[in-house]
Amino acid sequence: MRVLGVDPGLTRCGVGVVEGVPGRPCTLVAYYVVYTDPADELPLRLLHLDTELTRLVAEHRPESVAVERVFSQHNVRTVMGTAQASAVAVLAGARAGLPVQTYTPSEVKAAITGSGQADKAQMMAMVTRLLRLAEPPRPADAADALALAICHIWRGGTRARIAAAADAVRQRTAASRTGARPGAPGRPGPKRQGGTR
Amino acid sequence: MRVLGVDPGLTRCGVGVVEGVPGRPCTLVAYYVVYTDPADELPLRLLHLDTELTRLVAEHRPESVAVERVFSQHNVRTVMGTAQASAVAVLAGARAGLPVQTYTPSEVKAAITGSGQADKAQMMAMVTRLLRLAEPPRPADAADALALAICHIWRGGTRARIAAAADAVRQRTAASRTGARPGAPGRPGPKRQGGTR
């Protein structure tokens, strides 16, 4: 599974492309930071970001896009630009017809380090280890974007495994019910929802 | 001059198209409210808004787009969605190659009513009068979008008149300087910036 992660920002927007399967070290494909000039007008900045993100999605053809969810408890001055950059990132994925998932910073930290309160250094160390890199990816915006992509691969994988397990339970249940009613051959067992959601 | 105004919102986004020249009553072309379902996922909502705004820009072919500038002093809970919707609106104009201008609510109020502190009722009454409508445009999101478009026509016009006046001063200055130096025929007067900015 190839995932493009975006750590949205109007001045610096991190982009990380990662390939992997759940629960195993992932492979780094590429990472970038898209810069826009704070001296430029907003339309120009958003257009530049849109052009670059759309190009990177087309170039790397990920199966899905993961974007950090913006929180209002951030610095209120910068949160507006971050919210606008995140909209551009979400749109770049959605316009390409890709599933786009957002994750909170705590969800990403928990997925990567096991703790939702992990600090920057811990996150950087784990991203470096999980991607089997010789050196930490720089700048931090790129590392955050890679962490988002890894988080999505692993969490998506967890969801897929839960769904597969639920399917297996469902099939076994249906089979045993059919088997318990020899007097009604060919009659399918009642449909049941798996208990795991 | 035809202007498409956008009052950005994620749940309700007002769009107003107006034609006119500075300082005179304008003509209403059309107005809309684009709704997105709060129960839907963010990517779907942003994509819907993007599709509709892009379609309206293509349909009405405005010369420019005016979008309300989002302020952080708004309710912090809703400001995130508003910021994201405004990014979609700004992009829809910029991607079509149009100039996009943002205005604060006070700028719009001052342009329409003469007071930056005008209330909703005053604004609605002035928009109705300036567009020579029999009834106020509803809902309020549409009226706000129309006010933005009128504001842009008038302010753009003011800027254009100031630039024209500055040009005239510049030309006159250059002419008189050239005229005052008969000993240096053909030598152009020094370049000067107009005093009005």
Tab-separated table of C-alpha atoms in Angstrom, chain A residues 42-43 46-47 50 70-72 76 79-80 83-84 86-88 90-91 94-95 100 102, chain B residues 42-43 46-47 50 70-72 76 79-80 83-84 86-88 90-91 94-95 100 102:
chain	number	residue	atom	x	y	z
A	42	LEU	CA	-3.031	34.445	-0.404
A	43	PRO	CA	-4.479	33.393	-3.817
A	46	LEU	CA	-2.859	28.621	-2.272
A	47	LEU	CA	-2.525	28.167	-6.024
A	50	ASP	CA	-2.472	23.276	-5.005
A	70	VAL	CA	-6.160	20.848	12.243
A	71	PHE	CA	-7.136	21.728	15.783
A	72	SER	CA	-8.526	24.988	17.039
A	76	VAL	CA	-5.106	31.161	16.571
A	79	VAL	CA	-4.378	28.153	12.568
A	80	MET	CA	-6.145	29.990	9.736
A	83	ALA	CA	-6.709	25.213	7.975
A	84	GLN	CA	-6.531	26.668	4.471
A	86	SER	CA	-5.209	21.445	4.894
A	87	ALA	CA	-8.237	22.194	2.684
A	88	VAL	CA	-5.929	22.385	-0.341
A	90	VAL	CA	-7.622	17.275	1.221
A	91	LEU	CA	-8.930	18.612	-2.121
A	94	ALA	CA	-10.257	14.053	-3.309
A	95	ARG	CA	-10.061	15.570	-6.803
A	100	VAL	CA	-8.520	10.933	2.098
A	102	THR	CA	-7.456	12.859	8.509
B	42	LEU	CA	-14.644	16.616	5.203
B	43	PRO	CA	-13.126	15.487	1.850
B	46	LEU	CA	-14.735	20.259	0.269
B	47	LEU	CA	-14.979	18.414	-3.041
B	50	ASP	CA	-15.016	22.984	-5.069
B	70	VAL	CA	-11.706	35.044	7.575
B	71	PHE	CA	-10.840	36.413	10.989
B	72	SER	CA	-9.536	34.543	13.971
B	76	VAL	CA	-12.984	29.239	17.121
B	79	VAL	CA	-13.577	29.301	12.066
B	80	MET	CA	-11.760	26.174	10.905
B	83	ALA	CA	-11.123	29.025	6.692
B	84	GLN	CA	-11.218	25.795	4.692
B	86	SER	CA	-12.506	30.274	1.950
B	87	ALA	CA	-9.433	28.398	0.672
B	88	VAL	CA	-11.674	26.459	-1.735
B	90	VAL	CA	-9.978	31.522	-3.408
B	91	LEU	CA	-8.600	28.500	-5.305
B	94	ALA	CA	-7.208	31.513	-8.898
B	95	ARG	CA	-7.330	28.243	-10.850
B	100	VAL	CA	-9.030	37.193	-6.370
B	102	THR	CA	-10.267	39.356	-0.075
